[in-house]
mmCIF file of C-alpha atoms in Angstrom:
data_model
loop_
_atom_site.group_PDB
_atom_site.id
_atom_site.type_symbol
_atom_site.label_atom_id
_atom_site.label_comp_id
_atom_site.label_asym_id
_atom_site.label_seq_id
_atom_site.Cartn_x
_atom_site.Cartn_y
_atom_site.Cartn_z
ATOM 1 C CA SER A 7 -18.970 34.283 -0.933
ATOM 2 C CA PHE A 8 -20.656 35.972 -3.916
ATOM 3 C CA CYS A 9 -19.504 38.748 -6.241
ATOM 4 C CA ILE A 10 -22.483 40.821 -7.374
ATOM 5 C CA ASN A 11 -21.993 44.054 -9.330
ATOM 6 C CA SER A 12 -18.287 44.026 -8.450
ATOM 7 C CA ARG A 13 -19.028 43.771 -4.709
ATOM 8 C CA TRP A 14 -18.240 40.709 -2.599
ATOM 9 C CA ARG A 15 -20.837 39.475 -0.126
ATOM 10 C CA ASP A 16 -20.795 36.569 2.301
ATOM 11 C CA SER A 17 -23.462 33.888 2.170
ATOM 12 C CA GLU A 18 -26.473 34.339 4.382
ATOM 13 C CA GLU A 19 -26.618 32.938 7.907
ATOM 14 C CA GLU A 20 -29.313 30.541 6.678
ATOM 15 C CA LEU A 21 -26.678 28.614 4.736
ATOM 16 C CA GLN A 22 -24.240 28.660 7.632
ATOM 17 C CA ASN A 23 -26.910 27.456 10.035
ATOM 18 C CA LEU A 24 -27.523 24.407 7.849
ATOM 19 C CA ASN A 25 -23.951 23.291 8.633
ATOM 20 C CA ILE A 26 -23.235 22.745 4.949
ATOM 21 C CA TYR A 27 -19.575 22.794 4.019
ATOM 22 C CA ASP A 28 -17.256 21.506 1.302
ATOM 23 C CA VAL A 29 -18.809 22.989 -1.829
ATOM 24 C CA VAL A 30 -16.764 21.223 -4.511
ATOM 25 C CA SER A 31 -18.630 21.883 -7.780
ATOM 26 C CA GLY A 32 -20.862 24.463 -9.380
ATOM 27 C CA CYS A 33 -22.638 25.443 -12.568
ATOM 28 C CA ALA A 34 -24.425 28.603 -13.720
ATOM 29 C CA VAL A 35 -27.770 28.380 -15.517
ATOM 30 C CA THR A 36 -30.330 30.937 -16.740
ATOM 31 C CA ASN A 37 -31.948 33.788 -14.767
ATOM 32 C CA ASN A 38 -28.861 34.358 -12.598
ATOM 33 C CA ASN A 39 -29.385 30.941 -11.031
ATOM 34 C CA PHE A 40 -26.560 28.607 -10.186
ATOM 35 C CA PHE A 41 -26.188 25.218 -8.547
ATOM 36 C CA ALA A 42 -23.524 24.147 -6.079
ATOM 37 C CA GLY A 43 -22.659 20.552 -5.299
ATOM 38 C CA THR A 44 -21.451 19.680 -1.819
ATOM 39 C CA TRP A 45 -19.474 16.727 -0.518
ATOM 40 C CA ASN A 46 -21.986 15.015 1.826
ATOM 41 C CA ASN A 47 -24.898 17.505 1.759
ATOM 42 C CA GLY A 48 -26.469 17.311 -1.702
ATOM 43 C CA ILE A 49 -27.127 20.229 -4.052
ATOM 44 C CA LEU A 50 -27.856 23.889 -3.402
ATOM 45 C CA GLU A 51 -29.750 26.128 -5.824
ATOM 46 C CA PHE A 52 -29.131 29.885 -5.641
ATOM 47 C CA GLN A 53 -30.472 32.964 -7.360
ATOM 48 C CA ASN A 54 -27.887 35.694 -7.019
ATOM 49 C CA ASN A 55 -26.901 35.238 -3.359
ATOM 50 C CA GLU A 56 -30.229 33.839 -2.150
ATOM 51 C CA LEU A 57 -30.574 30.151 -1.374
ATOM 52 C CA LEU A 58 -33.671 28.880 -3.202
ATOM 53 C CA ASN A 59 -33.523 25.116 -2.667
ATOM 54 C CA HIS A 60 -31.514 22.442 -0.918
ATOM 55 C CA PHE A 61 -31.920 19.100 -2.692
ATOM 56 C CA HIS A 62 -30.844 15.992 -0.772
ATOM 57 C CA PRO A 63 -31.940 12.339 -0.330
ATOM 58 C CA GLY A 64 -34.502 13.357 2.251
ATOM 59 C CA ASN A 65 -36.553 15.443 -0.215
ATOM 60 C CA THR A 66 -35.397 14.204 -3.631
ATOM 61 C CA PRO A 67 -35.694 10.408 -4.105
ATOM 62 C CA GLU A 68 -33.591 10.491 -7.267
ATOM 63 C CA ILE A 69 -30.564 11.533 -5.197
ATOM 64 C CA ASP A 70 -29.207 8.447 -3.462
ATOM 65 C CA SER A 71 -27.315 8.510 -0.197
ATOM 66 C CA ILE A 72 -24.183 6.552 0.533
ATOM 67 C CA SER A 73 -24.925 3.219 2.164
ATOM 68 C CA GLY A 74 -24.339 3.183 5.903
ATOM 69 C CA THR A 75 -24.343 6.965 6.298
ATOM 70 C CA ASN A 76 -26.823 9.395 7.736
ATOM 71 C CA GLY A 77 -28.105 10.648 4.361
ATOM 72 C CA TRP A 78 -24.757 11.677 2.885
ATOM 73 C CA SER A 79 -24.901 12.571 -0.808
ATOM 74 C CA ARG A 80 -21.640 13.566 -2.479
ATOM 75 C CA ILE A 81 -22.084 15.690 -5.597
ATOM 76 C CA GLY A 82 -18.626 15.677 -7.140
ATOM 77 C CA GLY A 83 -19.380 17.401 -10.454
ATOM 78 C CA ILE A 84 -22.048 19.471 -12.233
ATOM 79 C CA ASP A 85 -22.373 20.474 -15.897
ATOM 80 C CA ILE A 86 -25.135 21.658 -18.214
ATOM 81 C CA ASP A 87 -25.944 20.307 -21.665
ATOM 82 C CA GLU A 88 -27.219 22.097 -24.775
ATOM 83 C CA ASP A 89 -30.856 21.483 -23.726
ATOM 84 C CA ASN A 90 -30.342 23.197 -20.347
ATOM 85 C CA ASN A 91 -30.370 19.910 -18.476
ATOM 86 C CA LEU A 92 -28.136 19.767 -15.433
ATOM 87 C CA TRP A 93 -26.064 16.583 -15.035
ATOM 88 C CA LEU A 94 -24.559 15.613 -11.680
ATOM 89 C CA THR A 95 -22.303 12.895 -10.334
ATOM 90 C CA ASN A 96 -23.635 11.318 -7.143
ATOM 91 C CA SER A 97 -20.560 9.576 -5.783
ATOM 92 C CA GLU A 98 -20.487 6.111 -4.190
ATOM 93 C CA THR A 99 -24.162 5.329 -4.779
ATOM 94 C CA ASN A 100 -26.139 2.850 -6.873
ATOM 95 C CA ARG A 101 -27.224 5.637 -9.232
ATOM 96 C CA PRO A 102 -24.123 7.777 -9.734
ATOM 97 C CA LEU A 103 -25.470 9.860 -12.633
ATOM 98 C CA VAL A 104 -28.315 12.325 -12.014
ATOM 99 C CA LYS A 105 -30.170 14.620 -14.442
ATOM 100 C CA PHE A 106 -32.186 17.712 -13.565
ATOM 101 C CA SER A 107 -34.243 19.546 -16.182
ATOM 102 C CA THR A 108 -34.094 23.279 -15.523
ATOM 103 C CA THR A 109 -37.125 23.674 -17.829
ATOM 104 C CA ASN A 110 -39.702 21.351 -16.244
ATOM 105 C CA ARG A 111 -37.700 20.794 -13.020
ATOM 106 C CA ASN A 112 -37.862 17.014 -13.194
ATOM 107 C CA TRP A 113 -35.222 14.704 -11.730
ATOM 108 C CA GLU A 114 -33.894 11.431 -13.174
ATOM 109 C CA SER A 115 -31.095 9.160 -12.008
ATOM 110 C CA PHE A 116 -29.199 6.368 -13.749
ATOM 111 C CA THR A 117 -27.224 3.255 -12.883
ATOM 112 C CA ILE A 118 -23.844 2.965 -14.603
ATOM 113 C CA PRO A 119 -22.550 -0.637 -14.522
ATOM 114 C CA SER A 120 -18.933 0.455 -14.945
ATOM 115 C CA ILE A 121 -19.106 2.711 -11.858
ATOM 116 C CA THR A 122 -19.264 0.758 -8.601
ATOM 117 C CA THR A 123 -20.262 2.104 -5.203
ATOM 118 C CA ASN A 124 -16.683 1.949 -3.895
ATOM 119 C CA VAL A 125 -15.372 4.395 -6.534
ATOM 120 C CA MET A 126 -15.556 8.150 -5.998
ATOM 121 C CA CYS A 127 -16.981 10.200 -8.889
ATOM 122 C CA GLY A 128 -15.820 13.743 -9.518
ATOM 123 C CA GLN A 129 -16.086 16.167 -12.406
ATOM 124 C CA ILE A 130 -18.523 15.677 -15.291
ATOM 125 C CA LEU A 131 -18.336 17.099 -18.823
ATOM 126 C CA CYS A 132 -21.342 17.208 -21.171
ATOM 127 C CA GLY A 133 -19.907 16.806 -24.662
ATOM 128 C CA ASN A 134 -21.508 18.403 -27.698
ATOM 129 C CA ASN A 135 -22.326 14.938 -29.067
ATOM 130 C CA GLY A 136 -24.363 14.115 -25.953
ATOM 131 C CA TYR A 137 -21.731 11.960 -24.246
ATOM 132 C CA LYS A 138 -21.033 12.463 -20.555
ATOM 133 C CA TRP A 139 -17.419 12.257 -19.354
ATOM 134 C CA ILE A 140 -17.093 11.318 -15.666
ATOM 135 C CA GLN A 141 -13.908 11.564 -13.619
ATOM 136 C CA LEU A 142 -13.173 8.695 -11.252
ATOM 137 C CA ARG A 143 -10.715 9.052 -8.380
ATOM 138 C CA HIS A 144 -7.533 7.119 -9.267
ATOM 139 C CA ASP A 145 -9.548 4.885 -11.603
ATOM 140 C CA GLY A 146 -9.528 6.683 -14.953
ATOM 141 C CA LEU A 147 -12.792 7.970 -16.374
ATOM 142 C CA VAL A 148 -16.088 6.713 -17.748
ATOM 143 C CA VAL A 149 -17.856 7.871 -20.920
ATOM 144 C CA VAL A 150 -21.660 7.488 -21.061
ATOM 145 C CA ASP A 151 -23.690 7.820 -24.274
ATOM 146 C CA ASP A 152 -27.321 8.901 -24.750
ATOM 147 C CA ASP A 153 -28.569 5.317 -24.402
ATOM 148 C CA GLY A 154 -26.859 4.792 -21.058
ATOM 149 C CA GLU A 155 -24.101 2.594 -22.473
ATOM 150 C CA SER A 156 -20.791 3.278 -20.769
ATOM 151 C CA LYS A 157 -17.116 2.672 -21.456
ATOM 152 C CA LYS A 158 -14.320 2.895 -18.933
ATOM 153 C CA MET A 159 -10.984 4.377 -19.992
ATOM 154 C CA GLY A 160 -7.637 4.114 -18.219
ATOM 155 C CA VAL A 161 -3.982 3.573 -19.009
ATOM 156 C CA GLY A 162 -4.957 0.548 -21.095
ATOM 157 C CA GLN A 163 -7.014 2.827 -23.342
ATOM 158 C CA GLY A 164 -4.374 5.490 -23.869
ATOM 159 C CA LEU A 165 -4.582 7.628 -20.732
ATOM 160 C CA ALA A 166 -1.247 8.848 -19.370
ATOM 161 C CA SER A 167 -2.389 7.880 -15.861
ATOM 162 C CA ASN A 168 -5.453 6.491 -14.101
ATOM 163 C CA SER A 169 -5.423 9.624 -11.917
ATOM 164 C CA VAL A 170 -7.457 11.981 -14.110
ATOM 165 C CA ASN A 171 -7.496 15.563 -12.856
ATOM 166 C CA CYS A 172 -9.337 17.417 -15.619
ATOM 167 C CA PHE A 173 -10.741 17.371 -19.148
ATOM 168 C CA ASP A 174 -12.152 19.822 -21.665
ATOM 169 C CA GLU A 175 -13.720 19.548 -25.111
ATOM 170 C CA ASP A 176 -12.179 21.618 -27.894
ATOM 171 C CA LEU A 177 -13.937 23.305 -30.805
ATOM 172 C CA ASP A 178 -13.388 20.250 -33.030
ATOM 173 C CA GLY A 179 -15.034 17.885 -30.538
ATOM 174 C CA ALA A 180 -11.824 16.270 -29.244
ATOM 175 C CA VAL A 181 -11.547 15.852 -25.461
ATOM 176 C CA TRP A 182 -8.219 16.804 -23.871
ATOM 177 C CA ILE A 183 -7.512 14.869 -20.680
ATOM 178 C CA GLY A 184 -5.044 15.986 -18.005
ATOM 179 C CA THR A 185 -3.681 13.382 -15.612
ATOM 180 C CA ALA A 186 -1.114 13.060 -12.840
ATOM 181 C CA GLN A 187 1.462 11.955 -15.408
ATOM 182 C CA GLY A 188 0.696 13.895 -18.534
ATOM 183 C CA LEU A 189 -1.743 14.600 -21.330
ATOM 184 C CA SER A 190 -3.956 12.422 -23.531
ATOM 185 C CA ILE A 191 -6.420 13.378 -26.265
ATOM 186 C CA ALA A 192 -9.598 11.534 -27.264
ATOM 187 C CA TYR A 193 -9.968 12.381 -30.944
ATOM 188 C CA PHE A 194 -13.278 11.649 -32.733
ATOM 189 C CA PRO A 195 -15.147 10.582 -29.575
ATOM 190 C CA ASP A 196 -18.148 9.515 -31.680
ATOM 191 C CA GLU A 197 -16.105 6.366 -32.371
ATOM 192 C CA ILE A 198 -15.797 5.372 -28.713
ATOM 193 C CA PHE A 199 -18.792 3.025 -28.829
ATOM 194 C CA ASN A 200 -18.406 2.008 -32.474
ATOM 195 C CA ASN A 201 -14.789 0.888 -32.322
ATOM 196 C CA PRO A 202 -13.921 -1.760 -29.675
ATOM 197 C CA ASN A 203 -10.234 -0.855 -30.059
ATOM 198 C CA TYR A 204 -10.747 2.870 -29.501
ATOM 199 C CA ASN A 205 -7.945 4.517 -27.506
ATOM 200 C CA ALA A 206 -6.976 8.019 -26.501
ATOM 201 C CA GLU A 207 -3.691 9.254 -27.960
ATOM 202 C CA TYR A 208 -0.537 11.067 -26.857
ATOM 203 C CA LEU A 209 0.994 14.108 -28.487
ATOM 204 C CA VAL A 210 4.639 13.650 -29.394
ATOM 205 C CA VAL A 211 7.074 16.510 -30.006
ATOM 206 C CA GLU A 212 10.668 16.786 -31.109
ATOM 207 C CA THR A 213 13.037 18.192 -28.492
ATOM 208 C CA GLU A 214 15.901 20.585 -29.172
ATOM 209 C CA ASP A 215 18.365 17.687 -29.193
ATOM 210 C CA GLY A 216 16.341 15.809 -31.802
ATOM 211 C CA ASN A 217 14.678 13.266 -29.526
ATOM 212 C CA ILE A 218 10.984 12.441 -29.753
ATOM 213 C CA GLU A 219 9.013 12.461 -26.489
ATOM 214 C CA ARG A 220 5.455 12.808 -25.238
ATOM 215 C CA LEU A 221 4.202 16.319 -24.630
ATOM 216 C CA PHE A 222 3.929 16.988 -20.864
ATOM 217 C CA ASP A 223 5.307 13.515 -20.148
ATOM 218 C CA ASN A 224 5.278 12.775 -16.371
ATOM 219 C CA MET A 225 4.016 16.314 -15.632
ATOM 220 C CA GLU A 226 0.965 16.616 -13.386
ATOM 221 C CA ILE A 227 -1.770 18.602 -15.146
ATOM 222 C CA LEU A 228 -4.386 20.145 -12.860
ATOM 223 C CA ASP A 229 -6.638 21.916 -15.376
ATOM 224 C CA ILE A 230 -7.224 22.364 -19.121
ATOM 225 C CA GLN A 231 -9.282 25.112 -20.748
ATOM 226 C CA VAL A 232 -9.851 25.756 -24.463
ATOM 227 C CA ASP A 233 -9.957 29.385 -25.632
ATOM 228 C CA SER A 234 -11.876 30.913 -28.529
ATOM 229 C CA GLY A 235 -8.950 30.283 -30.870
ATOM 230 C CA ASN A 236 -9.141 26.546 -30.031
ATOM 231 C CA ARG A 237 -5.809 26.846 -28.249
ATOM 232 C CA LYS A 238 -5.260 24.966 -25.009
ATOM 233 C CA TRP A 239 -4.337 26.520 -21.657
ATOM 234 C CA ILE A 240 -2.655 23.912 -19.433
ATOM 235 C CA ALA A 241 -2.331 24.388 -15.660
ATOM 236 C CA THR A 242 0.366 22.327 -13.946
ATOM 237 C CA LYS A 243 1.276 21.444 -10.380
ATOM 238 C CA THR A 244 4.882 22.659 -10.467
ATOM 239 C CA SER A 245 5.632 24.325 -13.817
ATOM 240 C CA GLY A 246 3.177 27.206 -14.075
ATOM 241 C CA VAL A 247 0.787 27.490 -16.998
ATOM 242 C CA PHE A 248 1.244 26.714 -20.690
ATOM 243 C CA LEU A 249 -0.554 27.904 -23.793
ATOM 244 C CA ILE A 250 -0.218 25.536 -26.733
ATOM 245 C CA SER A 251 -1.467 25.798 -30.305
ATOM 246 C CA GLU A 252 -4.712 24.340 -31.610
ATOM 247 C CA ASP A 253 -3.147 20.960 -32.448
ATOM 248 C CA GLY A 254 -0.688 21.057 -29.548
ATOM 249 C CA SER A 255 2.371 21.031 -31.788
ATOM 250 C CA THR A 256 3.600 24.507 -30.748
ATOM 251 C CA GLN A 257 4.178 26.019 -27.325
ATOM 252 C CA ILE A 258 3.072 29.653 -27.397
ATOM 253 C CA TYR A 259 3.685 30.566 -23.746
ATOM 254 C CA ASN A 260 4.945 29.025 -20.534
ATOM 255 C CA PHE A 261 4.202 31.499 -17.750
ATOM 256 C CA THR A 262 6.001 30.893 -14.453
ATOM 257 C CA SER A 263 6.510 32.957 -11.311
ATOM 258 C CA LYS A 264 10.014 33.790 -12.537
ATOM 259 C CA ASN A 265 9.306 34.981 -16.090
ATOM 260 C CA SER A 266 5.893 36.608 -15.554
ATOM 261 C CA PRO A 267 3.582 38.112 -12.897
ATOM 262 C CA LEU A 268 2.077 34.639 -12.323
ATOM 263 C CA LEU A 269 1.815 34.413 -8.536
ATOM 264 C CA ASP A 270 2.870 30.790 -8.124
ATOM 265 C CA ASN A 271 3.985 27.815 -10.215
ATOM 266 C CA THR A 272 1.144 25.704 -8.808
ATOM 267 C CA VAL A 273 -1.927 26.576 -10.892
ATOM 268 C CA TYR A 274 -5.067 24.779 -9.749
ATOM 269 C CA LYS A 275 -7.741 26.155 -12.069
ATOM 270 C CA ILE A 276 -8.108 28.271 -15.203
ATOM 271 C CA SER A 277 -11.180 30.233 -16.249
ATOM 272 C CA ILE A 278 -11.601 32.212 -19.470
ATOM 273 C CA ILE A 279 -13.994 35.068 -20.240
ATOM 274 C CA GLN A 280 -14.385 34.086 -23.883
ATOM 275 C CA SER A 281 -15.956 37.386 -24.974
ATOM 276 C CA SER A 282 -12.904 39.406 -23.910
ATOM 277 C CA GLY A 283 -10.143 36.803 -23.913
ATOM 278 C CA GLU A 284 -9.189 37.431 -20.282
ATOM 279 C CA VAL A 285 -7.750 34.307 -18.644
ATOM 280 C CA PHE A 286 -7.820 33.845 -14.855
ATOM 281 C CA PHE A 287 -5.416 31.603 -12.947
ATOM 282 C CA ALA A 288 -6.146 30.265 -9.461
ATOM 283 C CA THR A 289 -2.703 29.620 -7.978
ATOM 284 C CA GLY A 290 -1.278 28.456 -4.682
ATOM 285 C CA LYS A 291 -0.792 32.115 -3.703
ATOM 286 C CA GLY A 292 -3.921 33.756 -5.064
ATOM 287 C CA LEU A 293 -5.760 34.791 -8.221
ATOM 288 C CA CYS A 294 -4.300 36.634 -11.207
ATOM 289 C CA SER A 295 -5.286 37.202 -14.827
ATOM 290 C CA TYR A 296 -3.802 37.667 -18.278
ATOM 291 C CA ARG A 297 -5.395 39.512 -21.187
ATOM 292 C CA SER A 298 -5.076 37.065 -24.069
ATOM 293 C CA ASP A 299 -5.380 37.814 -27.780
ATOM 294 C CA ALA A 300 -8.190 35.353 -28.605
ATOM 295 C CA SER A 301 -11.810 36.304 -28.031
ATOM 296 C CA GLN A 302 -15.189 34.989 -29.071
ATOM 297 C CA SER A 303 -16.776 36.510 -32.176
ATOM 298 C CA GLN A 304 -20.258 38.015 -32.221
ATOM 299 C CA GLU A 305 -23.152 36.958 -34.434
ATOM 300 C CA ASP A 306 -23.725 40.531 -35.656
ATOM 301 C CA PHE A 307 -21.002 43.018 -36.544
ATOM 302 C CA ASP A 308 -22.613 46.425 -36.123
ATOM 303 C CA ASN A 309 -19.886 48.406 -34.387
ATOM 304 C CA VAL A 310 -16.449 47.060 -35.250
ATOM 305 C CA THR A 311 -13.208 48.785 -34.299
ATOM 306 C CA VAL A 312 -9.888 47.830 -35.887
ATOM 307 C CA PHE A 313 -6.476 48.939 -34.655
ATOM 308 C CA PRO A 314 -4.201 49.998 -36.236
ATOM 309 C CA ASN A 315 -6.316 51.625 -38.892
ATOM 310 C CA PRO A 316 -5.238 51.993 -41.613
ATOM 311 C CA VAL A 317 -2.946 48.975 -41.720
ATOM 312 C CA LYS A 318 0.023 50.047 -43.817
ATOM 313 C CA LYS A 319 1.546 47.567 -46.247
ATOM 314 C CA ASP A 320 4.844 47.238 -44.349
ATOM 315 C CA TYR A 321 3.203 46.765 -40.952
ATOM 316 C CA GLU A 322 4.223 43.699 -38.930
ATOM 317 C CA GLY A 323 2.462 42.836 -35.704
ATOM 318 C CA LEU A 324 -0.959 42.164 -34.215
ATOM 319 C CA ILE A 325 -4.168 43.603 -35.643
ATOM 320 C CA SER A 326 -6.804 44.015 -32.933
ATOM 321 C CA ILE A 327 -10.516 43.793 -33.774
ATOM 322 C CA SER A 328 -13.254 44.441 -31.235
ATOM 323 C CA GLY A 329 -17.010 44.301 -31.605
#
């Protein structure tokens, strides 16, 4: 389904007639275009709600099919880099990393020695330093640099679990990694290929009884999103959603179905409208949102509103600035 001008519309019969199901990834690009990756049927390109192209091994040689199948191509993740290149994971093939230039519409595909054809690839994150972070099912993750060199990371390299569910890059360039058994952070990722002993790290906190333990230890994290204040929103499988401070040392909120209007304690995905600060939660019982107090600044400040105004000297509380 598509939401256009606040109205929901179903996809056209053309898409249904193609017998394409299991859309598992997507990414918006320019000109109201977006791409959707499917599990077995390649990539779909849309403009608004119109299907423009269906790319698959039969018409795009750079997209490999899984050996022994009738042209199956599993696109587990899609992301866009700073040069408007689309990067895809093509699971269980000899060339699991695929690049599509939205400018000249050229395709390229790459072999990754550390990703074998019997490992399923999922989400992909294009880091600001050019590295690509690729989720592997129950096998950690792989980081690929601009030269095609790759490094595999798992519990031996500081991950809380080999079952990686999510990752996001913060405003300082660190990558926060959510797993089935907790949280790890890859600080200074530029060092991944320079330092053979590079490891991700855990956050440790002091409990009320004075003990030191890992933050989110043995808690399954399903999604991580960084807001405009560089704070981290953490979605969990059983404990609702958390907001932690920029460095993770302070818990700001823990919303659950008991202490807030959060619909369910299982939160699968988080999405943030950075310009307004509104945070959306996809839960086991539906979608809900929270108006946060961090929003993205503008380049030009022509029409700024401050409240309260004036701010009296004894005032204590939030000062809201819009525009």
